[in-house]
CSV table of C-alpha atoms and ligand atoms in Angstrom, one decimal:
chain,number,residue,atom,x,y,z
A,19,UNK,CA,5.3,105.5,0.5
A,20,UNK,CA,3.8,103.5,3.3
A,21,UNK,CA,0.6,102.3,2.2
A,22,UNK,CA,-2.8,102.6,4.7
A,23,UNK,CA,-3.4,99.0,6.8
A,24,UNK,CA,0.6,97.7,5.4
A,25,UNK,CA,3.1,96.1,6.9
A,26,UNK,CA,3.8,98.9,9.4
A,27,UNK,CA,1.1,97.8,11.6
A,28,UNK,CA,0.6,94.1,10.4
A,29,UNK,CA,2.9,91.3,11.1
A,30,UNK,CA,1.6,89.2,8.8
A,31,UNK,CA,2.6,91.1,5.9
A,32,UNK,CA,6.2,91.5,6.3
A,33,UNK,CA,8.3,90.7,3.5
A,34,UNK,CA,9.4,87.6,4.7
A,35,UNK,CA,5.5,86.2,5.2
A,36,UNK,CA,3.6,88.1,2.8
A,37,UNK,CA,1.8,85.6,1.3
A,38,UNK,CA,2.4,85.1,-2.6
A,39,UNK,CA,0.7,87.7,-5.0
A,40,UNK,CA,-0.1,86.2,-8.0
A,41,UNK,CA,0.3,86.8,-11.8
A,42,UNK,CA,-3.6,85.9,-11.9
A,43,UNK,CA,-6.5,84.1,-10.2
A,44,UNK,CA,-9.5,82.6,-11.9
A,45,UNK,CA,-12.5,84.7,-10.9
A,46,UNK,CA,-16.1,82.6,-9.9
A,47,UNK,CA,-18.8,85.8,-10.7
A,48,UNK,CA,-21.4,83.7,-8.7
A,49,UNK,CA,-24.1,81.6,-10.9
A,50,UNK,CA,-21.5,79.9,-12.8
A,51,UNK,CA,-22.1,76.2,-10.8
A,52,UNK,CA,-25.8,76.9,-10.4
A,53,UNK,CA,-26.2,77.3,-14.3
A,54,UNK,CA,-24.0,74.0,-14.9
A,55,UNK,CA,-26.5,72.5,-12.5
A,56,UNK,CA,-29.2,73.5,-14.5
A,57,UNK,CA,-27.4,72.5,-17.7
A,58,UNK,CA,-27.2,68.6,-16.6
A,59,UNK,CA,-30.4,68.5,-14.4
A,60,UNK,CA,-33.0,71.1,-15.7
A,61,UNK,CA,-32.3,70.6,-19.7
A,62,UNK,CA,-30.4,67.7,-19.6
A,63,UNK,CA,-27.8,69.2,-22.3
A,64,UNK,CA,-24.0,68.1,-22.1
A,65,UNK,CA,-23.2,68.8,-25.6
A,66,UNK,CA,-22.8,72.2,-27.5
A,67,UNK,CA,-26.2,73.9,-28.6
A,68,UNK,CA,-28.3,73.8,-26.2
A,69,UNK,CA,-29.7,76.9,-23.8
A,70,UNK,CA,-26.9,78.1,-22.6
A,71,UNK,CA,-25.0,78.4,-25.6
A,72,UNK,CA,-27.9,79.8,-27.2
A,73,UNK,CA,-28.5,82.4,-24.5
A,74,UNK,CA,-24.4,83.1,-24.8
A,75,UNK,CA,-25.1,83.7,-28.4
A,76,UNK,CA,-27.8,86.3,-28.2
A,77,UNK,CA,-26.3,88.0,-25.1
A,78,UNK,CA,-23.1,88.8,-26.7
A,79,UNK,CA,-24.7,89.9,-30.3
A,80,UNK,CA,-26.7,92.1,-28.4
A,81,UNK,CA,-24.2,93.5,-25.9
A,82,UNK,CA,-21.6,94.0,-28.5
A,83,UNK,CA,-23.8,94.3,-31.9
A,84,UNK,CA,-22.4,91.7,-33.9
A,85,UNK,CA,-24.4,90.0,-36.4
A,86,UNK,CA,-23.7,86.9,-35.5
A,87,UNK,CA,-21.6,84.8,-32.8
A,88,UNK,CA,-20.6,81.5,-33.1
A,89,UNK,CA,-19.3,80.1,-29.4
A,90,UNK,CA,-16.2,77.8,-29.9
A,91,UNK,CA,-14.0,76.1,-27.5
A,92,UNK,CA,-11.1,78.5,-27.7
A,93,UNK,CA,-9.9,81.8,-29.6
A,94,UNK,CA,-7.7,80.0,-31.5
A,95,UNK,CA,-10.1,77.9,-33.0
A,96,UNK,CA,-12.3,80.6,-33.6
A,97,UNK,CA,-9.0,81.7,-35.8
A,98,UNK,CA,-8.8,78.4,-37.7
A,99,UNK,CA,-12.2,79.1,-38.7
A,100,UNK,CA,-11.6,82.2,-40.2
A,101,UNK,CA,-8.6,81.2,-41.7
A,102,UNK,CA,-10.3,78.3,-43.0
A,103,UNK,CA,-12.5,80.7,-44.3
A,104,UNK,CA,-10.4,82.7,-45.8
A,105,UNK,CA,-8.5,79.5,-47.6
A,106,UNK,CA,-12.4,78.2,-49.1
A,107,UNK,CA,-12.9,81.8,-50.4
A,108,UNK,CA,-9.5,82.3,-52.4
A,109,UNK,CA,-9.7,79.0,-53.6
A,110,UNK,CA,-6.1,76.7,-53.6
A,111,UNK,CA,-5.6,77.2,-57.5
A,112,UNK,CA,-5.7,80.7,-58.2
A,113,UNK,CA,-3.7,82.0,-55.0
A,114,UNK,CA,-1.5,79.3,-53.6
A,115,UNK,CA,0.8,81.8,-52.2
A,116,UNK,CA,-1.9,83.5,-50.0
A,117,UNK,CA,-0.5,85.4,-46.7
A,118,UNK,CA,-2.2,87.3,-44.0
A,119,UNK,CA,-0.6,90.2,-42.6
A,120,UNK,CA,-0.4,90.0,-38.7
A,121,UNK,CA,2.3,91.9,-36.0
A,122,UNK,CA,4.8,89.7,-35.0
A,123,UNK,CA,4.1,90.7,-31.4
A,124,UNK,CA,1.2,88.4,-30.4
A,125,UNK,CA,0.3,85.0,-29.1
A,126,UNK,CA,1.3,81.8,-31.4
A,127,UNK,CA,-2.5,81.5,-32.3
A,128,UNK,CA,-2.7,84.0,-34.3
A,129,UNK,CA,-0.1,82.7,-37.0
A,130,UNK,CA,-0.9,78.9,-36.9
A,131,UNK,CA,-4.3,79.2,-37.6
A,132,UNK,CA,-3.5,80.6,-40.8
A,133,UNK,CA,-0.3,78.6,-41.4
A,134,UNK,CA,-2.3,75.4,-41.1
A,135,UNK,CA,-4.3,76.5,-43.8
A,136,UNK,CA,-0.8,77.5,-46.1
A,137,UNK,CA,-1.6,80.6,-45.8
A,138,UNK,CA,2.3,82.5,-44.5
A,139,UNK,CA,1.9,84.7,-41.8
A,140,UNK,CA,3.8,87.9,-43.2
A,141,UNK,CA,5.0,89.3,-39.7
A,142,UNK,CA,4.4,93.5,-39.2
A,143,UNK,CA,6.1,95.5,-36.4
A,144,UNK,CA,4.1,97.3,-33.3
A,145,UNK,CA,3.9,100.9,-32.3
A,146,UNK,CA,5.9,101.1,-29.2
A,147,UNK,CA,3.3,103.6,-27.6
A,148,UNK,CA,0.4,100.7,-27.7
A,149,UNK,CA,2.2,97.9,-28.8
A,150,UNK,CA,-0.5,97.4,-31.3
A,151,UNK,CA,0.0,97.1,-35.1
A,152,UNK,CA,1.9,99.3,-37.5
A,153,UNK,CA,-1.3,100.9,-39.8
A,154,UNK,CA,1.5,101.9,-42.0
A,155,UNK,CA,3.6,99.1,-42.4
A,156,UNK,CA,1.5,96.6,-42.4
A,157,UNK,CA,-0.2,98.7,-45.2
A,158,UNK,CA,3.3,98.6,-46.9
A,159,UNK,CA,3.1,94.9,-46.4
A,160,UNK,CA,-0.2,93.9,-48.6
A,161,UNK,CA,0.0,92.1,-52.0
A,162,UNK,CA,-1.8,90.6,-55.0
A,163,UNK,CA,-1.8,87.5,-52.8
A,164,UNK,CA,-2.8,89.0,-49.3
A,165,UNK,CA,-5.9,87.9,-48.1
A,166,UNK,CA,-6.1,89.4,-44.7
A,167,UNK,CA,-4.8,91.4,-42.3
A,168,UNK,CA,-4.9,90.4,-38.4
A,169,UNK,CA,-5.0,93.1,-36.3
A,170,UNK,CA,-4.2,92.1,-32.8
A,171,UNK,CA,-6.1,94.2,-29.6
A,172,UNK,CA,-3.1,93.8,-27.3
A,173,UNK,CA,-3.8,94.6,-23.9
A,174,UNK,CA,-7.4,95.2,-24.7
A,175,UNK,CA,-6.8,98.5,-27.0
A,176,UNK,CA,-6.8,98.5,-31.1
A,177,UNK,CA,-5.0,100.4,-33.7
A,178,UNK,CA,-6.1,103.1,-35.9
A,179,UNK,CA,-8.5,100.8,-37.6
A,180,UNK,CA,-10.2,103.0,-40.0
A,181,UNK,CA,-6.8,103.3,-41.7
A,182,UNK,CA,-6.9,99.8,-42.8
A,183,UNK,CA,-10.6,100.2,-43.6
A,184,UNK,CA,-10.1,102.7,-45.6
A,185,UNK,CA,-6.9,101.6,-47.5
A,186,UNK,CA,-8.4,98.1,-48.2
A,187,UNK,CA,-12.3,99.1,-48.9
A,188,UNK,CA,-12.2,98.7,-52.5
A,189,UNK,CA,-10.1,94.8,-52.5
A,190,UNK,CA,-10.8,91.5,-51.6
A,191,UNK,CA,-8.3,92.1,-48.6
A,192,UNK,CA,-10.4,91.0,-45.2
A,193,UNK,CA,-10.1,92.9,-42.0
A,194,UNK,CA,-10.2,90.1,-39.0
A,195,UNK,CA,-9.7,90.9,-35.8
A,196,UNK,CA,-7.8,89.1,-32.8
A,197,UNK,CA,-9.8,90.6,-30.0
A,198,UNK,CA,-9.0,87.6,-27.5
A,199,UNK,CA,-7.9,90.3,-25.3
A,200,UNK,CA,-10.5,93.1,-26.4
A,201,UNK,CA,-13.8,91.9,-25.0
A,202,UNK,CA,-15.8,94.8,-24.3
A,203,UNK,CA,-13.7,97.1,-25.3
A,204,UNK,CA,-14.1,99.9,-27.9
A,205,UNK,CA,-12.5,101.6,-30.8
A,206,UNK,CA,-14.4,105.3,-31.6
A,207,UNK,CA,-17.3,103.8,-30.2
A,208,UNK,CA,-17.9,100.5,-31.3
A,209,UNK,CA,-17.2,97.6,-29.7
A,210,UNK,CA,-13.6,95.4,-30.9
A,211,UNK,CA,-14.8,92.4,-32.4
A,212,UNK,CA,-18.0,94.1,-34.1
A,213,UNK,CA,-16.2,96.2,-36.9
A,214,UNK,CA,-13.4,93.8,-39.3
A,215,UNK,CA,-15.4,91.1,-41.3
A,216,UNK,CA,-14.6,88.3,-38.9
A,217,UNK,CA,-13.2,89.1,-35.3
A,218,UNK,CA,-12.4,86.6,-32.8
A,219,UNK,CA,-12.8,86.3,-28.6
A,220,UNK,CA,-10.9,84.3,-26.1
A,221,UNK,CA,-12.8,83.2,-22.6
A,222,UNK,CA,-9.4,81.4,-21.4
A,223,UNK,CA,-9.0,81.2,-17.8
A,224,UNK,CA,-6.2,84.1,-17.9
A,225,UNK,CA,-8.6,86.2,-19.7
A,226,UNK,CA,-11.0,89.1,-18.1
A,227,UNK,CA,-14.1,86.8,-19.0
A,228,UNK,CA,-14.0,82.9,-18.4
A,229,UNK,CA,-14.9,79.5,-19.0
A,230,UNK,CA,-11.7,77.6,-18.5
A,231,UNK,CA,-10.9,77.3,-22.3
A,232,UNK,CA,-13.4,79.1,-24.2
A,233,UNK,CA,-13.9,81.5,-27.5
A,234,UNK,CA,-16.4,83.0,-29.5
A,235,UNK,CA,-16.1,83.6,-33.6
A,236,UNK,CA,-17.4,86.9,-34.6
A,237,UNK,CA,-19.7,87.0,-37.7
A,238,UNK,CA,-20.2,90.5,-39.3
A,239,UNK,CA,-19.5,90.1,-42.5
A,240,UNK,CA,-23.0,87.9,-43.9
A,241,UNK,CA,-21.3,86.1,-46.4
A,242,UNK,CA,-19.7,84.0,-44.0
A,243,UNK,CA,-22.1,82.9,-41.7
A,244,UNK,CA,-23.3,79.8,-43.3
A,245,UNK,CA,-20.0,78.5,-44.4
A,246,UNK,CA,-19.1,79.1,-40.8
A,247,UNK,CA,-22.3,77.3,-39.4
A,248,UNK,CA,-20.9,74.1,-41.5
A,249,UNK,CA,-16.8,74.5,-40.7
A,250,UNK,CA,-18.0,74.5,-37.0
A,251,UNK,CA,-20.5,71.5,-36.9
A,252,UNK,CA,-18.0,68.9,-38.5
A,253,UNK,CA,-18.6,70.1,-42.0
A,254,UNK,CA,-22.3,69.3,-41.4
A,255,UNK,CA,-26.0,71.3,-41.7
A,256,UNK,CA,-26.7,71.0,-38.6
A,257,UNK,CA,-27.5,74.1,-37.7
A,258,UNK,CA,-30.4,74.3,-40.6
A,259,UNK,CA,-31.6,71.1,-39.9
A,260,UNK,CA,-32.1,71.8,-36.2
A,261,UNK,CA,-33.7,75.5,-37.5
A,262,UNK,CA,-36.0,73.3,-39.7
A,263,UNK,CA,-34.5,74.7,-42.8
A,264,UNK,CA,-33.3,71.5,-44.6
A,265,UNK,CA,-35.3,67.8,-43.5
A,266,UNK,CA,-31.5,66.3,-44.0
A,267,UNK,CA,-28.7,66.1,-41.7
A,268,UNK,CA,-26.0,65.7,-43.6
A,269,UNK,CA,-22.1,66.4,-44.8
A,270,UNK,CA,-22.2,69.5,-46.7
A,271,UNK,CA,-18.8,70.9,-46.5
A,272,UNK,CA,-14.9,70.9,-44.9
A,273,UNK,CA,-15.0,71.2,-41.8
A,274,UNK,CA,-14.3,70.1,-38.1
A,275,UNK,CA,-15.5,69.7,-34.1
A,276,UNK,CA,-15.4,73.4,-32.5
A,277,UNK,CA,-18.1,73.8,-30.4
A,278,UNK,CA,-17.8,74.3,-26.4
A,279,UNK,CA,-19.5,71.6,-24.5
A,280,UNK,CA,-23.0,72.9,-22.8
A,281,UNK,CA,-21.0,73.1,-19.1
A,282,UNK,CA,-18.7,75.5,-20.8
A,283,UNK,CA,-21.3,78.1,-21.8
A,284,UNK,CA,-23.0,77.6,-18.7
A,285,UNK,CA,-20.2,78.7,-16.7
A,286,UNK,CA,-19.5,81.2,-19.0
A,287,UNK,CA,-23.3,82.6,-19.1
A,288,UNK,CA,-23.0,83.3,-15.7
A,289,UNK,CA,-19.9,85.2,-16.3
A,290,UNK,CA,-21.2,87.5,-19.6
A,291,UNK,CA,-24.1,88.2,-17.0
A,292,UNK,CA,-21.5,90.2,-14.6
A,293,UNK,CA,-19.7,91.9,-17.2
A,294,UNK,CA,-19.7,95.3,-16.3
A,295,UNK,CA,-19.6,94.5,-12.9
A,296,UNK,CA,-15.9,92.9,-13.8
A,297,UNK,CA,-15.4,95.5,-16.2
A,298,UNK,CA,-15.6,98.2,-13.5
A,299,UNK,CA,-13.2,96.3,-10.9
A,300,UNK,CA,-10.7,96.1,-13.7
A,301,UNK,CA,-11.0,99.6,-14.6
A,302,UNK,CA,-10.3,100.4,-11.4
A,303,UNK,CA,-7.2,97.9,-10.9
A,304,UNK,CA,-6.0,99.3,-14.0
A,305,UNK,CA,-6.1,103.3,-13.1
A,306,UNK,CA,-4.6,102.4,-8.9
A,307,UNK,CA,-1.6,100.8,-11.0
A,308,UNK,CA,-1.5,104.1,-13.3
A,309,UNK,CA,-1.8,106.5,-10.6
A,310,UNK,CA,0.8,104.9,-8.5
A,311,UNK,CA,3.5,104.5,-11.2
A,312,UNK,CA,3.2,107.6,-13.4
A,313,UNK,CA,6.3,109.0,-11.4
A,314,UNK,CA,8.3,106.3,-12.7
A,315,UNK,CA,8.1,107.9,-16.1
A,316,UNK,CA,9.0,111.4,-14.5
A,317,UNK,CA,12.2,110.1,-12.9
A,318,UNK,CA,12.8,108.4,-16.6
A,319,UNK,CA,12.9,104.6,-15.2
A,320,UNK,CA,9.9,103.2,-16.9
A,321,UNK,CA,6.5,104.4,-18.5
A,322,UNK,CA,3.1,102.8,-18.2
A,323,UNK,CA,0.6,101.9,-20.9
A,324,UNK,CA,-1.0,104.3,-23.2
A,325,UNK,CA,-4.8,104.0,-24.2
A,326,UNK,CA,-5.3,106.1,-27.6
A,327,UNK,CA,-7.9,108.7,-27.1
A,328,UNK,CA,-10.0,106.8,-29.4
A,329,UNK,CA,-9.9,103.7,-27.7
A,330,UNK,CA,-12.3,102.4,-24.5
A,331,UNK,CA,-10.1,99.3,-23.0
A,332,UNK,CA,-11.2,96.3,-21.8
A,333,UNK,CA,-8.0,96.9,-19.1
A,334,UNK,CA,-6.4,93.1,-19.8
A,335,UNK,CA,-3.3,93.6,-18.9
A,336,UNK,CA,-0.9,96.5,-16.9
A,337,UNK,CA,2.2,96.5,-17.8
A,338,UNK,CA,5.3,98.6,-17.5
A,339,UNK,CA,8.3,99.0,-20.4
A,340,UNK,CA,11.6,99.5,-19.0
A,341,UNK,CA,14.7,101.2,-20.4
A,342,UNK,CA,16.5,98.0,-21.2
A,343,UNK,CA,16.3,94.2,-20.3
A,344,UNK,CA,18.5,94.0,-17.7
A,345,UNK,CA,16.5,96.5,-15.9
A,346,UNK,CA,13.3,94.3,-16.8
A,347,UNK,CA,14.8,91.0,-15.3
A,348,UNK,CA,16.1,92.8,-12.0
A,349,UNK,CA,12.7,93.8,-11.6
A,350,UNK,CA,11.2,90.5,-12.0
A,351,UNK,CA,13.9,89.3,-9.7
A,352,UNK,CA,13.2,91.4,-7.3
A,353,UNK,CA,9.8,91.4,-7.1
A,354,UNK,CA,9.7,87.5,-7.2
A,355,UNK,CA,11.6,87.8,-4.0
A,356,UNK,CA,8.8,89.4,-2.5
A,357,UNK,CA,6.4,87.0,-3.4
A,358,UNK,CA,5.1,88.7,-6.6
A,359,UNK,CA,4.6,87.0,-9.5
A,360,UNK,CA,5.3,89.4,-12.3
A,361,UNK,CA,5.6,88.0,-15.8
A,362,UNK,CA,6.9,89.0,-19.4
A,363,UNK,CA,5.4,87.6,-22.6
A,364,UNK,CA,5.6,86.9,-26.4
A,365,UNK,CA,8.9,85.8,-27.7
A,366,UNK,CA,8.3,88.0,-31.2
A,367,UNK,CA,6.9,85.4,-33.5
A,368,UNK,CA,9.6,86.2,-36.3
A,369,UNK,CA,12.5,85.7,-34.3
A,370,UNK,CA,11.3,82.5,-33.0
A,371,UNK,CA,12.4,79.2,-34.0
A,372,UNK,CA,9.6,78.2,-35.8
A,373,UNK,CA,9.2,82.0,-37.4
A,374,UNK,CA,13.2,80.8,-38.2
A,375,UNK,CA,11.8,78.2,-40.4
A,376,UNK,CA,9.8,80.5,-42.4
A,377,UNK,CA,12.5,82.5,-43.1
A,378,UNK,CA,12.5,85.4,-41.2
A,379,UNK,CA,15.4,86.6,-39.3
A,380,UNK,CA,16.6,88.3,-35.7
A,381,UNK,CA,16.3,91.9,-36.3
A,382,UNK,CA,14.0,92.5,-38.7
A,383,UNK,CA,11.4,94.0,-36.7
A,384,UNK,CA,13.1,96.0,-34.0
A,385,UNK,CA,10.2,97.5,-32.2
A,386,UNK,CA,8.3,94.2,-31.3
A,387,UNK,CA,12.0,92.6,-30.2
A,388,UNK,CA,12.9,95.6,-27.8
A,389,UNK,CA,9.6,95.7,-26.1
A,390,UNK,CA,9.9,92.1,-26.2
A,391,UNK,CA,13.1,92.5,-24.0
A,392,UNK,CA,12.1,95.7,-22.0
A,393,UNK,CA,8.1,95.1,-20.9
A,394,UNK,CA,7.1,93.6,-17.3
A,395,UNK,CA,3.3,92.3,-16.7
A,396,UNK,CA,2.2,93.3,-13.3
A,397,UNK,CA,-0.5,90.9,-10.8
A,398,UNK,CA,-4.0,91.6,-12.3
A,399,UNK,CA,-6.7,90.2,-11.2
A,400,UNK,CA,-10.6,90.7,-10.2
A,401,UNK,CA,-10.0,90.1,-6.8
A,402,UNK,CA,-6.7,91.9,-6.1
A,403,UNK,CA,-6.9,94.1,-3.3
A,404,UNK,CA,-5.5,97.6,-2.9
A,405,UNK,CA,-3.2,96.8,-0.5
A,406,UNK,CA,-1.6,94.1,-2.5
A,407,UNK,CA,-1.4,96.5,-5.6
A,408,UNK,CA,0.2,99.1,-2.8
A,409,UNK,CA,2.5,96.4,-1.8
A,410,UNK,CA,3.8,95.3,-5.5
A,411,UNK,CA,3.8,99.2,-5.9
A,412,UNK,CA,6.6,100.0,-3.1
A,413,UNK,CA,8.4,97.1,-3.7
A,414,UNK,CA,8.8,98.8,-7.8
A,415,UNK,CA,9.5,102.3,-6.4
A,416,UNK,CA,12.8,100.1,-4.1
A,417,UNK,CA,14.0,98.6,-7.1
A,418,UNK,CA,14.4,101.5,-8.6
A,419,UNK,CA,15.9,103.4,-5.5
A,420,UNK,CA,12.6,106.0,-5.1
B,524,LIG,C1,-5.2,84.3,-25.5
B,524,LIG,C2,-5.0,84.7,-26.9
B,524,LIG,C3,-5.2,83.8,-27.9
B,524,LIG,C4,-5.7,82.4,-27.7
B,524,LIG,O1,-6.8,82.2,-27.0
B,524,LIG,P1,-7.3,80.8,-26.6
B,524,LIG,O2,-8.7,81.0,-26.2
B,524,LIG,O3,-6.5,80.3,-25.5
B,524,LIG,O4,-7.2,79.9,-27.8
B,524,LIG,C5,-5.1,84.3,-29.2
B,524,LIG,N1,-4.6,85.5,-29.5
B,524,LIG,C6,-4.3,86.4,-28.5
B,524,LIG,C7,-3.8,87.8,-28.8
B,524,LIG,C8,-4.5,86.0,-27.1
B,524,LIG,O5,-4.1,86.8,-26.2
């Protein structure tokens, strides 16, 4: 397939001087160093809590309908919170042996958050058509001493949510979710992030919406906002005292330093303002790559993501899963010899060294450590253009000989 304005007719983009294509590229949506501007000059704010992260606050409630949002300065601390929460609410007495249920498939955040609060991660397999949680298993998986389970929104799609909803309504069990990678997207029409009791959002530079290093804690269930308030402002009440609510600034609780400086929410403001414009370009990234690479699963080489029918993505990542890893790694190879960065990701938590530790073993969870082995990440970025994805696209369908 010869792609329109390729190589054929453009000597600068023959293999040999292509220039590279990327895994990813930061994206600057416009405003993002006028609002920082604003944040030193205008208000004279550096710290967390002024007008920008104010303005973030509201913007995202009201985009996504959460009751309330917390900015923090990364996903995973927005995890430590919860799981900070979660420790405060069970007390250290009556449940020492707490554990939250999470898949093994995800980033290292997920499980250390709760870890550091000696709370076991108690590792679930994926579904090998999203690559999202098990509903059953990890339903299999929840005990006297379970205190949450952490569904992860890989790719930007969920689970069957309502299945752990419904099979958990009547316990103390919390739903929180790990929607670093599900901003703006949604599950039977609501937004990820706005239905467990405490969800999660990451605005890291490889993310779709950024501020460098950047999160947000998601507050729907009410009985943890003010304990929330306190954790994030050093264990303080600061947050009343600058509502007027108490006349004392003072120590009130555990707690730590995770608020994003005011530059970071004024970048980030200016981002949240273009969402759907990003949303859109990554839509349509997302469907060229699907289009192009649907006959790979015809001629039984590879097969592209699927997004359940009751699932709106947020498009974070394309990626393709390969019939074995040897496959995978030649197509890396190969495409890395045409200046493409293509990448694979997550070592499966239990069959790391440190999942090792906690006694897990290789082979336990088969799924996660097969797609683990098999899945390539393609270049996906705002501003990749067509003829790059046409490019990366031809050089898949050589590799495997179509
Ligand atoms: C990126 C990511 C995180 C961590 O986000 P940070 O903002 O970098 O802390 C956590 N969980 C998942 C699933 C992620 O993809």
């Amino acid at each position: 397939m010869t792609p329109p304005n390729s190589a054929a007719n453009n000597t600068a983009y023959n293999n040999e001087t292509r220039p590279l294509i990327p895994f990813n590229k930061a994206f600057i949506a416009g405003k993002e160093l006028h609002y920082i501007s604003q944040a030193v000059v205008l208000h004279n704010q550096l710290a967390g809590g002024g007008v920008f992260t104010q303005r973030c606050h509201a913007l995202l409630e009201e985009l996504f309908n959460i009751n309330k949002v917390l900015l923090t300065h990364s996903c995973t601390a927005a995890l430590e919170i919860s799981a900070l929460l979660m420790r405060e609410t069970w007390g250290s007495d009556q449940s020492p042996e707490l554990n939250a249920i999470m898949p093994t498939y995800t980033f290292v955040s997920t499980a250390n958050a709760f870890l550091l609060r000696d709370i076991k991660p108690k590792f679930c397999d994926i579904r090998e058509d999203t690559l999202n949680l098990d509903e059953a298993m990890a339903l299999s998986l929840v005990d006297s001493n379970s205190c949450a389970i952490v569904p992860v929104h890989y790719a930007g799609v969920s689970c069957d949510l309502d299945q752990l909803f419904e099979a958990t309504e009547n316990t103390d069990v919390a739903i929180i979710e790990d929607a670093a990678q599900g901003v703006n997207a949604k599950y039977r029409g609501r937004f990820l992030g706005s239905i467990g009791d405490l969800g999660s959002y990451s605005f890291h530079e490889t993310k779709n919406i950024i501020s460098g290093e950047g999160g947000a804690l998601l507050i729907n269930n009410p009985k943890y906002k003010s304990r929330a308030e306190h954790i994030r402002e050093k264990g303080t009440n600061r947050t009343e005292f600058f509502q007027g609510e108490t006349d004392k600034y003072t120590w009130v609780d555990l707690g730590s330093s995770y608020l994003p400086s005011e530059l970071v929410a004024a970048f980030l403001y200016a981002q949240l303002e273009n969402i759907q414009f990003i949303h859109e370009r990554r839509r349509s990234i997302y469907e060229t790559y699907e289009v192009r690479l649907k006959i790979l699963a015809h001629k039984g080489v590879a097969i592209c993501p699927r997004i359940p029918e009751y699932n709106e993505s947020s498009y974070h990542i394309f990626h393709l899963l390969c019939n074995n890893e040897v496959d995978r790694n030649g197509l890396i190879a190969h495409l890395k010899k045409n200046n493409i960065h293509a990448l694979f990701h997550y070592i499966p938590l239990h069959s790391s060294p440190m999942g090792q530790k906690l006694g897990y073993k290789q082979g336990q969870l088969p799924v996660s450590e097969s797609v683990a082995e098999r899945i390539v990440r393609l270049p996906f970025f705002f501003e990749l253009k067509l003829d790059e994805q046409d490019f990366v696209c031809d050089k898949i369908y050589e590799y495997f000989g179509i």
